CSV table of C-alpha atoms in Angstrom, one decimal:
chain,number,residue,atom,x,y,z
A,1,UNK,CA,-29.1,6.5,-7.7
A,2,UNK,CA,-31.8,8.8,-5.6
A,3,UNK,CA,-32.2,12.3,-7.5
A,4,UNK,CA,-30.3,15.5,-6.2
A,5,UNK,CA,-32.1,17.2,-3.8
A,6,UNK,CA,-31.5,21.3,-3.4
A,7,UNK,CA,-31.5,22.8,0.1
A,8,UNK,CA,-32.5,26.6,-0.1
A,9,UNK,CA,-31.1,28.7,2.7
A,10,UNK,CA,-32.4,32.4,3.0
A,11,UNK,CA,-28.9,33.7,2.1
A,12,UNK,CA,-30.1,32.5,-1.2
A,13,UNK,CA,-27.4,29.4,-1.4
A,14,UNK,CA,-28.0,26.1,-2.7
A,15,UNK,CA,-26.6,22.8,-1.2
A,16,UNK,CA,-25.9,20.1,-3.3
A,17,UNK,CA,-26.8,16.8,-1.8
A,18,UNK,CA,-26.3,13.8,-4.4
A,19,UNK,CA,-26.1,9.5,-3.8
A,20,UNK,CA,-22.5,10.1,-4.3
A,21,UNK,CA,-20.9,13.0,-2.9
A,22,UNK,CA,-22.5,15.0,0.2
A,23,UNK,CA,-20.7,17.7,1.4
A,24,UNK,CA,-20.8,20.6,4.3
A,25,UNK,CA,-20.3,23.6,6.0
A,26,UNK,CA,-19.7,23.0,10.1
A,27,UNK,CA,-21.9,25.1,12.5
A,28,UNK,CA,-19.8,25.1,15.1
A,29,UNK,CA,-17.4,22.3,17.0
A,30,UNK,CA,-19.9,21.9,20.1
A,31,UNK,CA,-23.1,21.3,17.6
A,32,UNK,CA,-20.7,18.4,15.6
A,33,UNK,CA,-19.8,17.1,19.2
A,34,UNK,CA,-23.2,16.5,20.5
A,35,UNK,CA,-24.3,14.9,16.7
A,36,UNK,CA,-21.3,12.5,16.9
A,37,UNK,CA,-22.1,11.9,20.7
A,38,UNK,CA,-25.2,9.8,19.3
A,39,UNK,CA,-23.1,7.2,17.6
A,40,UNK,CA,-20.8,6.5,20.5
A,41,UNK,CA,-21.4,4.5,23.1
A,42,UNK,CA,-22.8,5.6,26.2
A,43,UNK,CA,-21.1,2.9,28.9
A,44,UNK,CA,-17.1,3.5,29.1
A,45,UNK,CA,-14.7,0.3,27.3
A,46,UNK,CA,-11.7,-0.3,26.1
A,47,UNK,CA,-10.6,1.2,23.6
A,48,UNK,CA,-10.2,-0.4,20.0
A,49,UNK,CA,-7.9,0.0,17.2
A,50,UNK,CA,-8.9,3.4,15.0
A,51,UNK,CA,-11.2,3.3,12.4
A,52,UNK,CA,-8.0,3.3,9.5
A,53,UNK,CA,-4.8,1.9,9.3
A,54,UNK,CA,-2.0,4.4,10.1
A,55,UNK,CA,-0.7,4.1,6.7
A,56,UNK,CA,-4.0,4.2,4.7
A,57,UNK,CA,-4.4,7.5,7.0
A,58,UNK,CA,-1.4,9.0,5.5
A,59,UNK,CA,-2.1,8.0,2.0
A,60,UNK,CA,-5.3,9.4,2.0
A,61,UNK,CA,-4.2,12.6,3.1
A,62,UNK,CA,-0.7,12.8,1.2
A,63,UNK,CA,-3.2,12.0,-2.3
A,64,UNK,CA,-5.6,14.6,-1.6
A,65,UNK,CA,-3.0,17.5,-0.9
A,66,UNK,CA,-1.0,15.8,-3.9
A,67,UNK,CA,-4.8,16.4,-6.0
A,68,UNK,CA,-5.3,19.4,-4.6
A,69,UNK,CA,-1.8,21.4,-5.5
A,70,UNK,CA,-2.1,19.8,-9.0
A,71,UNK,CA,-5.7,21.2,-10.5
A,72,UNK,CA,-6.0,22.7,-13.9
A,73,UNK,CA,-6.4,25.3,-14.1
A,74,UNK,CA,-4.6,26.5,-11.2
A,75,UNK,CA,-5.9,27.5,-7.8
A,76,UNK,CA,-5.0,30.7,-6.1
A,77,UNK,CA,-7.0,29.7,-2.9
A,78,UNK,CA,-6.3,25.8,-2.4
A,79,UNK,CA,-5.6,25.2,1.1
A,80,UNK,CA,-3.9,22.4,2.7
A,81,UNK,CA,-6.1,19.5,4.0
A,82,UNK,CA,-5.3,17.8,7.3
A,83,UNK,CA,-6.5,14.6,9.4
A,84,UNK,CA,-9.1,15.3,11.8
A,85,UNK,CA,-10.3,12.8,14.3
A,86,UNK,CA,-13.6,13.6,14.9
A,87,UNK,CA,-14.3,13.1,11.5
A,88,UNK,CA,-12.6,10.0,11.5
A,89,UNK,CA,-15.0,9.0,14.4
A,90,UNK,CA,-18.1,10.3,12.4
A,91,UNK,CA,-17.0,8.3,9.2
A,92,UNK,CA,-16.5,5.1,11.2
A,93,UNK,CA,-20.3,5.3,13.4
A,94,UNK,CA,-21.6,5.0,9.7
A,95,UNK,CA,-19.0,3.0,7.9
A,96,UNK,CA,-20.3,0.2,11.0
A,97,UNK,CA,-24.0,0.7,9.7
A,98,UNK,CA,-23.1,-0.8,5.9
A,99,UNK,CA,-26.0,0.8,4.7
A,100,UNK,CA,-24.8,2.1,0.6
A,101,UNK,CA,-26.7,5.8,1.1
A,102,UNK,CA,-25.0,9.2,2.6
A,103,UNK,CA,-25.7,9.4,6.4
A,104,UNK,CA,-26.9,9.4,9.0
A,105,UNK,CA,-29.4,12.2,8.0
A,106,UNK,CA,-28.7,14.3,11.0
A,107,UNK,CA,-25.1,14.5,10.8
A,108,UNK,CA,-24.8,14.7,6.8
A,109,UNK,CA,-26.7,18.6,6.5
A,110,UNK,CA,-23.3,19.8,8.6
A,111,UNK,CA,-20.6,17.7,6.8
A,112,UNK,CA,-19.1,16.4,3.2
A,113,UNK,CA,-19.3,12.9,2.3
A,114,UNK,CA,-17.4,10.5,-0.3
A,115,UNK,CA,-18.4,6.8,-0.1
A,116,UNK,CA,-16.9,3.9,-1.9
A,117,UNK,CA,-17.4,-0.2,-1.7
A,118,UNK,CA,-16.0,-2.5,-3.4
A,119,UNK,CA,-15.6,-7.0,-3.1
A,120,UNK,CA,-13.1,-9.5,-4.7
A,121,UNK,CA,-9.7,-7.9,-5.5
A,122,UNK,CA,-8.2,-5.5,-2.9
A,123,UNK,CA,-8.3,-2.2,-3.6
A,124,UNK,CA,-6.5,0.4,-1.1
A,125,UNK,CA,-8.7,3.4,-0.3
A,126,UNK,CA,-6.4,5.6,-2.2
A,127,UNK,CA,-7.2,3.6,-5.1
A,128,UNK,CA,-10.9,5.1,-4.7
A,129,UNK,CA,-9.7,8.2,-3.6
A,130,UNK,CA,-7.8,8.6,-7.1
A,131,UNK,CA,-11.4,7.2,-8.9
A,132,UNK,CA,-13.4,10.0,-7.1
A,133,UNK,CA,-10.6,12.7,-8.4
A,134,UNK,CA,-10.6,10.9,-11.8
A,135,UNK,CA,-14.1,12.4,-12.7
A,136,UNK,CA,-11.9,15.9,-13.7
A,137,UNK,CA,-11.9,14.3,-17.1
A,138,UNK,CA,-16.3,14.7,-17.1
A,139,UNK,CA,-15.8,18.5,-15.4
A,140,UNK,CA,-15.0,21.5,-17.2
A,141,UNK,CA,-14.1,24.6,-14.5
A,142,UNK,CA,-16.4,27.8,-15.1
A,143,UNK,CA,-14.5,30.5,-15.2
A,144,UNK,CA,-15.1,33.9,-13.6
A,145,UNK,CA,-16.5,35.3,-16.8
A,146,UNK,CA,-19.3,32.5,-16.8
A,147,UNK,CA,-20.3,33.1,-13.6
A,148,UNK,CA,-23.2,35.8,-13.8
A,149,UNK,CA,-23.8,35.6,-11.2
A,150,UNK,CA,-24.0,32.1,-10.7
A,151,UNK,CA,-21.4,30.1,-12.1
A,152,UNK,CA,-23.0,26.9,-14.5
A,153,UNK,CA,-22.8,23.5,-13.6
A,154,UNK,CA,-20.1,22.0,-16.2
A,155,UNK,CA,-20.4,18.2,-15.8
A,156,UNK,CA,-20.5,16.3,-19.0
A,157,UNK,CA,-20.6,12.9,-17.0
A,158,UNK,CA,-23.0,10.6,-14.4
A,159,UNK,CA,-20.9,12.5,-11.6
A,160,UNK,CA,-19.0,15.0,-11.0
A,161,UNK,CA,-19.1,15.5,-7.0
A,162,UNK,CA,-17.1,13.6,-5.5
A,163,UNK,CA,-13.8,15.6,-7.4
A,164,UNK,CA,-15.3,18.8,-6.6
A,165,UNK,CA,-15.3,17.9,-3.1
A,166,UNK,CA,-11.8,16.7,-3.2
A,167,UNK,CA,-10.7,19.9,-4.7
A,168,UNK,CA,-13.0,22.1,-2.7
A,169,UNK,CA,-10.6,25.1,-1.9
A,170,UNK,CA,-12.4,25.8,1.8
A,171,UNK,CA,-12.4,22.4,2.6
A,172,UNK,CA,-9.4,21.6,5.0
A,173,UNK,CA,-10.6,18.8,6.7
A,174,UNK,CA,-10.8,15.0,6.1
A,175,UNK,CA,-11.5,11.7,8.1
A,176,UNK,CA,-12.2,8.6,6.8
A,177,UNK,CA,-12.9,4.8,7.8
A,178,UNK,CA,-12.8,1.3,6.4
A,179,UNK,CA,-15.5,-0.9,7.4
A,180,UNK,CA,-15.7,-4.9,5.9
A,181,UNK,CA,-19.7,-5.5,6.0
A,182,UNK,CA,-20.2,-9.1,5.8
A,183,UNK,CA,-23.5,-8.7,3.6
A,184,UNK,CA,-23.9,-4.8,1.9
A,185,UNK,CA,-27.0,-4.1,-0.1
A,186,UNK,CA,-25.7,-2.4,-3.0
A,187,UNK,CA,-28.0,-0.9,-5.7
A,188,UNK,CA,-30.6,-4.1,-5.1
A,189,UNK,CA,-27.6,-6.4,-4.8
A,190,UNK,CA,-26.0,-8.3,-1.8
A,191,UNK,CA,-22.2,-7.9,-1.8
A,192,UNK,CA,-20.7,-10.1,0.6
A,193,UNK,CA,-17.4,-9.3,2.4
A,194,UNK,CA,-18.2,-5.6,1.0
A,195,UNK,CA,-15.1,-3.0,2.0
A,196,UNK,CA,-17.1,0.0,2.5
A,197,UNK,CA,-14.8,3.4,2.6
A,198,UNK,CA,-16.3,6.5,4.4
A,199,UNK,CA,-14.6,9.9,4.3
A,200,UNK,CA,-16.3,13.1,5.6
A,201,UNK,CA,-14.9,16.6,4.9
A,202,UNK,CA,-15.1,19.8,7.1
A,203,UNK,CA,-16.2,22.3,5.8
A,204,UNK,CA,-18.3,20.9,3.3
A,205,UNK,CA,-18.2,22.1,-0.1
A,206,UNK,CA,-20.3,21.4,-3.5
A,207,UNK,CA,-22.6,24.5,-3.2
A,208,UNK,CA,-24.6,24.9,-6.1
A,209,UNK,CA,-23.9,28.2,-8.4
A,210,UNK,CA,-20.3,28.1,-7.2
A,211,UNK,CA,-17.0,27.1,-8.6
A,212,UNK,CA,-14.4,24.7,-6.4
A,213,UNK,CA,-11.5,27.2,-6.0
A,214,UNK,CA,-10.6,30.6,-7.4
A,215,UNK,CA,-8.4,30.4,-10.6
A,216,UNK,CA,-5.0,32.0,-10.5
A,217,UNK,CA,-1.2,32.0,-9.4
A,218,UNK,CA,-1.1,29.7,-6.8
A,219,UNK,CA,-1.2,30.9,-3.1
A,220,UNK,CA,-2.1,34.5,-4.3
A,221,UNK,CA,-5.5,34.5,-2.6
A,222,UNK,CA,-4.5,32.2,0.3
A,223,UNK,CA,-6.7,33.7,3.7
A,224,UNK,CA,-5.0,35.6,6.0
A,225,UNK,CA,-4.8,33.2,8.5
A,226,UNK,CA,-2.3,31.6,6.9
A,227,UNK,CA,0.2,34.7,7.3
A,228,UNK,CA,1.3,34.0,3.7
A,229,UNK,CA,2.3,30.5,4.0
A,230,UNK,CA,2.6,28.4,0.6
A,231,UNK,CA,3.3,24.8,-0.2
A,232,UNK,CA,3.1,22.6,-3.2
A,233,UNK,CA,0.5,25.1,-4.5
A,234,UNK,CA,-1.7,25.1,-1.2
A,235,UNK,CA,-2.0,28.0,1.1
A,236,UNK,CA,-0.1,26.5,4.5
A,237,UNK,CA,0.6,27.0,8.0
A,238,UNK,CA,3.4,25.5,9.7
A,239,UNK,CA,2.5,25.4,13.3
A,240,UNK,CA,-1.0,24.2,12.8
A,241,UNK,CA,-1.3,22.3,9.5
A,242,UNK,CA,1.8,21.0,9.3
A,243,UNK,CA,0.8,17.1,9.6
A,244,UNK,CA,4.3,15.0,11.3
A,245,UNK,CA,4.7,11.3,10.3
A,246,UNK,CA,4.7,9.1,13.6
A,247,UNK,CA,5.6,5.7,13.2
A,248,UNK,CA,2.0,3.1,14.5
A,249,UNK,CA,2.2,2.0,17.4
A,250,UNK,CA,-0.3,0.4,20.0
A,251,UNK,CA,-0.6,3.9,21.4
A,252,UNK,CA,-1.4,5.8,18.2
A,253,UNK,CA,-3.9,3.1,17.3
A,254,UNK,CA,-5.3,4.0,21.0
A,255,UNK,CA,-4.6,0.4,22.1
A,256,UNK,CA,-5.1,0.1,26.0
A,257,UNK,CA,-2.6,-2.4,27.5
A,258,UNK,CA,-3.6,-4.5,30.3
A,259,UNK,CA,-3.0,-3.6,33.8
A,260,UNK,CA,-1.1,-6.6,35.5
A,261,UNK,CA,-1.8,-6.6,39.5
A,262,UNK,CA,0.8,-6.2,41.4
A,263,UNK,CA,2.6,-9.3,42.6
A,264,UNK,CA,4.0,-9.6,46.1
A,265,UNK,CA,7.4,-10.9,46.0
A,266,UNK,CA,8.3,-14.7,46.8
A,267,UNK,CA,10.8,-16.1,48.6
A,268,UNK,CA,12.3,-19.5,48.2
A,269,UNK,CA,14.5,-21.7,50.4
A,270,UNK,CA,18.0,-22.5,49.7
A,271,UNK,CA,18.3,-26.1,47.9
A,272,UNK,CA,21.0,-27.8,48.6
A,273,UNK,CA,23.1,-27.5,45.0
A,274,UNK,CA,22.9,-31.2,43.2
A,275,UNK,CA,25.5,-31.1,40.0
A,276,UNK,CA,23.0,-31.4,37.1
A,277,UNK,CA,24.1,-32.4,33.5
A,278,UNK,CA,24.8,-29.7,30.9
A,279,UNK,CA,21.7,-28.5,28.9
A,280,UNK,CA,22.9,-28.2,25.1
A,281,UNK,CA,21.5,-25.1,23.6
A,282,UNK,CA,18.4,-25.6,21.0
A,283,UNK,CA,19.7,-25.6,17.5
A,284,UNK,CA,18.5,-22.7,15.8
A,285,UNK,CA,17.6,-23.4,11.9
A,286,UNK,CA,20.1,-20.9,9.9
A,287,UNK,CA,18.1,-18.8,7.8
A,288,UNK,CA,17.6,-19.7,4.1
A,289,UNK,CA,18.6,-17.0,1.8
A,290,UNK,CA,18.2,-17.2,-1.9
A,291,UNK,CA,20.7,-14.6,-2.9
A,292,UNK,CA,24.3,-15.8,-3.4
A,293,UNK,CA,27.1,-14.0,-2.0
A,294,UNK,CA,29.7,-14.6,-4.8
A,295,UNK,CA,33.3,-13.5,-6.0
A,296,UNK,CA,34.6,-11.5,-9.3
A,297,UNK,CA,35.7,-14.6,-10.5
A,298,UNK,CA,32.7,-17.0,-10.0
A,299,UNK,CA,31.5,-18.8,-13.0
A,300,UNK,CA,27.8,-19.5,-13.9
A,301,UNK,CA,28.3,-23.4,-14.0
A,302,UNK,CA,29.8,-23.6,-10.7
A,303,UNK,CA,27.0,-21.6,-8.7
A,304,UNK,CA,23.7,-22.5,-11.3
A,305,UNK,CA,22.5,-26.0,-10.3
A,306,UNK,CA,19.1,-27.3,-10.0
A,307,UNK,CA,15.9,-26.7,-11.6
A,308,UNK,CA,16.3,-22.6,-11.4
A,309,UNK,CA,19.3,-20.3,-11.0
A,310,UNK,CA,19.1,-18.2,-7.6
A,311,UNK,CA,20.1,-14.0,-7.5
A,312,UNK,CA,23.7,-13.3,-7.1
A,313,UNK,CA,25.1,-10.4,-5.1
A,314,UNK,CA,28.3,-9.4,-6.9
A,315,UNK,CA,30.9,-7.4,-4.8
A,316,UNK,CA,33.0,-4.2,-5.9
A,317,UNK,CA,36.0,-4.1,-8.2
A,318,UNK,CA,35.2,-6.9,-10.8
A,319,UNK,CA,35.3,-4.4,-13.5
A,320,UNK,CA,39.3,-4.9,-14.0
A,321,UNK,CA,39.4,-8.5,-12.5
A,322,UNK,CA,40.6,-11.5,-13.9
A,323,UNK,CA,37.0,-13.5,-14.6
A,324,UNK,CA,36.8,-13.8,-18.1
A,325,UNK,CA,33.6,-14.1,-20.6
A,326,UNK,CA,32.8,-15.7,-23.6
A,327,UNK,CA,30.1,-14.6,-26.2
A,328,UNK,CA,28.0,-11.1,-26.0
A,329,UNK,CA,24.4,-11.8,-25.6
A,330,UNK,CA,24.6,-15.2,-24.5
A,331,UNK,CA,27.8,-16.0,-22.4
A,332,UNK,CA,29.2,-19.4,-22.0
A,333,UNK,CA,28.6,-21.2,-18.7
A,334,UNK,CA,32.4,-21.1,-17.9
A,335,UNK,CA,32.0,-17.4,-18.1
A,336,UNK,CA,32.4,-14.9,-15.0
A,337,UNK,CA,28.8,-13.9,-13.8
A,338,UNK,CA,29.9,-10.7,-12.2
A,339,UNK,CA,32.1,-9.7,-15.2
A,340,UNK,CA,29.2,-10.7,-17.9
A,341,UNK,CA,26.8,-8.6,-15.9
A,342,UNK,CA,29.4,-5.5,-16.1
A,343,UNK,CA,30.1,-6.6,-19.8
A,344,UNK,CA,26.1,-6.6,-20.4
A,345,UNK,CA,25.7,-3.1,-18.5
A,346,UNK,CA,23.4,-4.3,-15.6
A,347,UNK,CA,25.9,-3.4,-13.1
A,348,UNK,CA,29.0,-1.7,-12.9
A,349,UNK,CA,32.0,-1.7,-10.7
A,350,UNK,CA,30.2,-0.6,-7.6
A,351,UNK,CA,29.0,-4.6,-7.7
A,352,UNK,CA,25.2,-4.9,-7.3
A,353,UNK,CA,22.5,-7.9,-7.7
A,354,UNK,CA,22.0,-9.7,-10.7
A,355,UNK,CA,20.0,-12.9,-12.1
A,356,UNK,CA,20.6,-15.3,-14.1
A,357,UNK,CA,18.6,-17.2,-16.8
A,358,UNK,CA,19.7,-20.6,-18.4
A,359,UNK,CA,19.3,-20.9,-22.1
A,360,UNK,CA,20.5,-24.3,-23.0
A,361,UNK,CA,23.5,-24.9,-25.9
A,362,UNK,CA,24.5,-22.9,-27.8
A,363,UNK,CA,26.3,-23.2,-31.1
A,364,UNK,CA,29.0,-20.5,-30.8
A,365,UNK,CA,30.1,-17.7,-28.4
A,366,UNK,CA,30.6,-13.7,-30.4
A,367,UNK,CA,33.4,-11.9,-28.8
A,368,UNK,CA,32.8,-8.2,-28.1
A,369,UNK,CA,34.4,-5.1,-26.0
A,370,UNK,CA,31.7,-3.5,-24.2
A,371,UNK,CA,31.3,-1.3,-20.4
A,372,UNK,CA,35.0,-1.9,-20.3
A,373,UNK,CA,34.7,-5.3,-20.4
A,374,UNK,CA,36.2,-7.7,-23.5
A,375,UNK,CA,34.8,-11.0,-23.9
A,376,UNK,CA,36.5,-13.8,-26.0
A,377,UNK,CA,35.2,-15.9,-28.9
A,378,UNK,CA,33.9,-19.7,-28.5
A,379,UNK,CA,33.0,-21.1,-31.9
A,380,UNK,CA,31.6,-24.8,-29.9
A,381,UNK,CA,28.8,-25.5,-28.7
A,382,UNK,CA,28.2,-25.2,-25.1
A,383,UNK,CA,25.3,-24.5,-22.3
A,384,UNK,CA,24.6,-20.4,-22.1
A,385,UNK,CA,23.0,-17.8,-19.5
A,386,UNK,CA,22.0,-14.6,-19.5
A,387,UNK,CA,22.1,-11.7,-16.9
A,388,UNK,CA,19.4,-9.6,-15.8
A,389,UNK,CA,18.6,-6.8,-13.6
A,390,UNK,CA,17.3,-7.2,-10.3
A,391,UNK,CA,14.8,-4.6,-9.3
A,392,UNK,CA,13.1,-3.4,-6.1
A,393,UNK,CA,9.1,-3.5,-5.7
A,394,UNK,CA,7.3,-2.1,-2.7
A,395,UNK,CA,4.1,-4.1,-2.1
A,396,UNK,CA,1.1,-4.1,0.2
A,397,UNK,CA,0.0,-7.0,2.5
A,398,UNK,CA,-2.1,-8.7,-0.4
A,399,UNK,CA,-0.4,-8.8,-3.3
A,400,UNK,CA,0.4,-12.3,-4.7
A,401,UNK,CA,3.0,-14.2,-6.9
A,402,UNK,CA,0.4,-15.2,-9.4
A,403,UNK,CA,-0.3,-11.4,-9.9
A,404,UNK,CA,3.6,-10.5,-9.6
A,405,UNK,CA,5.1,-12.9,-11.5
A,406,UNK,CA,4.1,-16.4,-12.5
A,407,UNK,CA,6.2,-19.0,-12.5
A,408,UNK,CA,7.6,-19.7,-16.1
A,409,UNK,CA,10.4,-22.2,-17.5
A,410,UNK,CA,12.9,-22.1,-18.0
A,411,UNK,CA,13.4,-19.8,-15.2
A,412,UNK,CA,11.8,-16.9,-13.7
A,413,UNK,CA,12.5,-13.9,-11.6
A,414,UNK,CA,10.6,-11.8,-9.5
A,415,UNK,CA,11.8,-8.2,-8.2
A,416,UNK,CA,13.3,-7.9,-4.7
A,417,UNK,CA,10.1,-7.3,-2.7
A,418,UNK,CA,9.9,-4.3,0.6
A,419,UNK,CA,6.8,-5.4,2.5
A,420,UNK,CA,5.0,-3.0,5.1
A,421,UNK,CA,4.4,-3.4,8.8
A,422,UNK,CA,1.5,-5.1,10.2
A,423,UNK,CA,0.2,-7.6,7.8
A,424,UNK,CA,-0.3,-10.5,10.1
A,425,UNK,CA,-3.6,-9.3,11.3
A,426,UNK,CA,-5.3,-8.7,7.8
A,427,UNK,CA,-8.2,-10.5,7.0
A,428,UNK,CA,-7.7,-14.2,5.5
A,429,UNK,CA,-10.1,-13.1,2.7
A,430,UNK,CA,-8.1,-10.3,1.5
A,431,UNK,CA,-4.4,-11.9,2.5
A,432,UNK,CA,-4.7,-15.5,2.4
A,433,UNK,CA,-1.8,-18.1,3.3
A,434,UNK,CA,-1.8,-21.5,1.7
A,435,UNK,CA,1.1,-23.8,2.6
A,436,UNK,CA,3.9,-24.5,4.8
A,437,UNK,CA,7.3,-24.1,3.2
A,438,UNK,CA,6.1,-24.2,-0.3
A,439,UNK,CA,3.5,-21.9,-0.8
A,440,UNK,CA,0.2,-21.6,-3.8
A,441,UNK,CA,1.1,-18.5,-5.7
A,442,UNK,CA,-2.6,-16.9,-4.9
A,443,UNK,CA,-0.9,-16.3,-1.1
A,444,UNK,CA,-0.5,-13.0,0.1
A,445,UNK,CA,3.6,-12.4,0.0
A,446,UNK,CA,4.3,-10.0,3.0
A,447,UNK,CA,1.9,-12.3,5.4
A,448,UNK,CA,3.4,-15.3,3.7
A,449,UNK,CA,6.8,-13.9,4.9
A,450,UNK,CA,5.6,-13.5,8.3
A,451,UNK,CA,4.2,-17.0,8.3
A,452,UNK,CA,7.7,-18.3,6.6
A,453,UNK,CA,9.7,-15.7,9.9
A,454,UNK,CA,11.8,-14.3,7.2
A,455,UNK,CA,10.5,-10.5,8.2
A,456,UNK,CA,9.2,-9.9,11.9
A,457,UNK,CA,5.7,-8.3,11.4
A,458,UNK,CA,6.2,-5.2,13.4
A,459,UNK,CA,8.9,-3.8,10.9
A,460,UNK,CA,8.4,-5.6,7.7
A,461,UNK,CA,11.0,-5.7,5.6
A,462,UNK,CA,12.8,-6.8,2.2
A,463,UNK,CA,12.1,-10.5,0.8
A,464,UNK,CA,13.0,-12.8,-2.1
A,465,UNK,CA,10.8,-15.3,-3.9
A,466,UNK,CA,11.7,-17.8,-6.3
A,467,UNK,CA,8.4,-19.4,-8.3
A,468,UNK,CA,8.2,-23.0,-9.0
A,469,UNK,CA,6.0,-25.3,-9.9
A,470,UNK,CA,2.5,-26.2,-8.1
A,471,UNK,CA,2.6,-28.9,-5.7
A,472,UNK,CA,-0.4,-31.4,-5.4
A,473,UNK,CA,-1.1,-30.1,-2.2
A,474,UNK,CA,-0.4,-27.6,0.4
A,475,UNK,CA,-0.6,-28.2,4.1
A,476,UNK,CA,-1.3,-25.8,6.6
A,477,UNK,CA,0.2,-24.4,9.8
A,478,UNK,CA,0.4,-22.3,12.8
A,479,UNK,CA,4.0,-20.2,12.7
A,480,UNK,CA,5.0,-16.9,14.1
A,481,UNK,CA,0.8,-15.5,15.0
A,482,UNK,CA,-0.3,-16.8,11.2
A,483,UNK,CA,-2.7,-19.8,10.4
A,484,UNK,CA,-2.1,-21.0,6.8
A,485,UNK,CA,-4.5,-22.9,5.1
A,486,UNK,CA,-4.4,-26.3,3.6
A,487,UNK,CA,-5.1,-26.7,0.1
A,488,UNK,CA,-5.7,-30.1,-1.7
A,489,UNK,CA,-5.6,-30.8,-5.7
A,490,UNK,CA,-5.6,-27.0,-7.0
A,491,UNK,CA,-7.0,-27.1,-10.5
A,492,UNK,CA,-4.8,-23.7,-11.2
A,493,UNK,CA,-1.8,-21.5,-10.5
A,494,UNK,CA,1.8,-22.3,-9.4
A,495,UNK,CA,3.6,-22.3,-6.1
A,496,UNK,CA,6.9,-20.6,-4.7
A,497,UNK,CA,9.3,-20.0,-2.3
A,498,UNK,CA,10.3,-17.4,0.1
A,499,UNK,CA,13.7,-16.3,1.4
A,500,UNK,CA,15.5,-13.9,3.8
A,501,UNK,CA,17.3,-10.7,2.6
A,502,UNK,CA,20.5,-10.0,4.1
A,503,UNK,CA,20.4,-7.0,5.4
């Protein structure tokens, strides 16, 4: 990396510039606008999507404020950070250059900047923000008695200025952009499809000889402009700094809708009514659900058939029903699924989801009373099953079944998954989909769910997935605006099926 270049100002302040984090003081808004105008097209054109997903923007902003509010030692003057659209646009202009260095040089004197890049497996922007903050492990806060008159540099690692920029108390605005660079020179190596994150900050921090914030009781030394407001250990002013979460729409992404030309009405002559054959309505394919709705008395041997047992939804009120169960840890196949789940402690009398796993023939079953349910003894060999809890997990658009829950025999269960909206347009090299109906487990779960039609792309939602053994080949198709790819003779990995969830 390039060595640090100190800048000497008449007032004696030294500005720290590094290849890892460069920060700034904003002279005035008009000056910033004149600089930014150099990186904008002169001719008007249709607006495109923002430089960063709205969900990523929210995550970056919330993580910055969370980290700023939990610094140690505590900060007495840490200001709440807000998103700035001009900083976002300036970050976008630089990210599109695909240059692994700080810049542009004319702007970098007026803004702070943190950079990150990766390739290969998906990393969210918040992952990089957290990694910047994690430099705190190498940083020792300079207390006032150590600053005489200037505070010492107390970084024992290769870099701490990413961290100090994030927690610089007077830096209260951030704007970031993400760009995928087809080729990018990173420290002498050419990275293909490099994901470049640029975050710009205002006012800048990282002044040599100064601490990033004042130590003391949170909000005890806030600037007067905050009027004494404090939120989560941060100086906060409601009417100006509250970041209202609004749903992501085309409007918030700055996408202009095409203007339709005015159409003149067209009149058709009355036609003689002729008898026509009734048109049969098209049959719609029923939604496919993995979860089976059962009663309190439903036995495992009645429902669990095939290579993998499915997921079951038990009703409320099974605690005192008549369904019998046999066994304690393993339950005999003629046992009630729902009452076995209550007996084992997976469910209570309110009901809910349960997964079961078959365990083959077991020589005997021991009776016991647990959680208000009495089980019975059976001394002859019989097929058995186990119950397990169903968890819910929220994923991004890039997670795969191979990462989440690989196929294992005799059965493996995945959590119920909540997918975000707008996964359809994620690039295939980050969120691929292989197959139709049965998908390779290297596919993006949530983008696959859109392809399969089990969730709408504009809303997202819950899905169930079932890992299965791999296929010899996977056939691609275009469904619901998602093009899946074909895959022949896969050398490794397994497969999965995806199901809708009844709401």
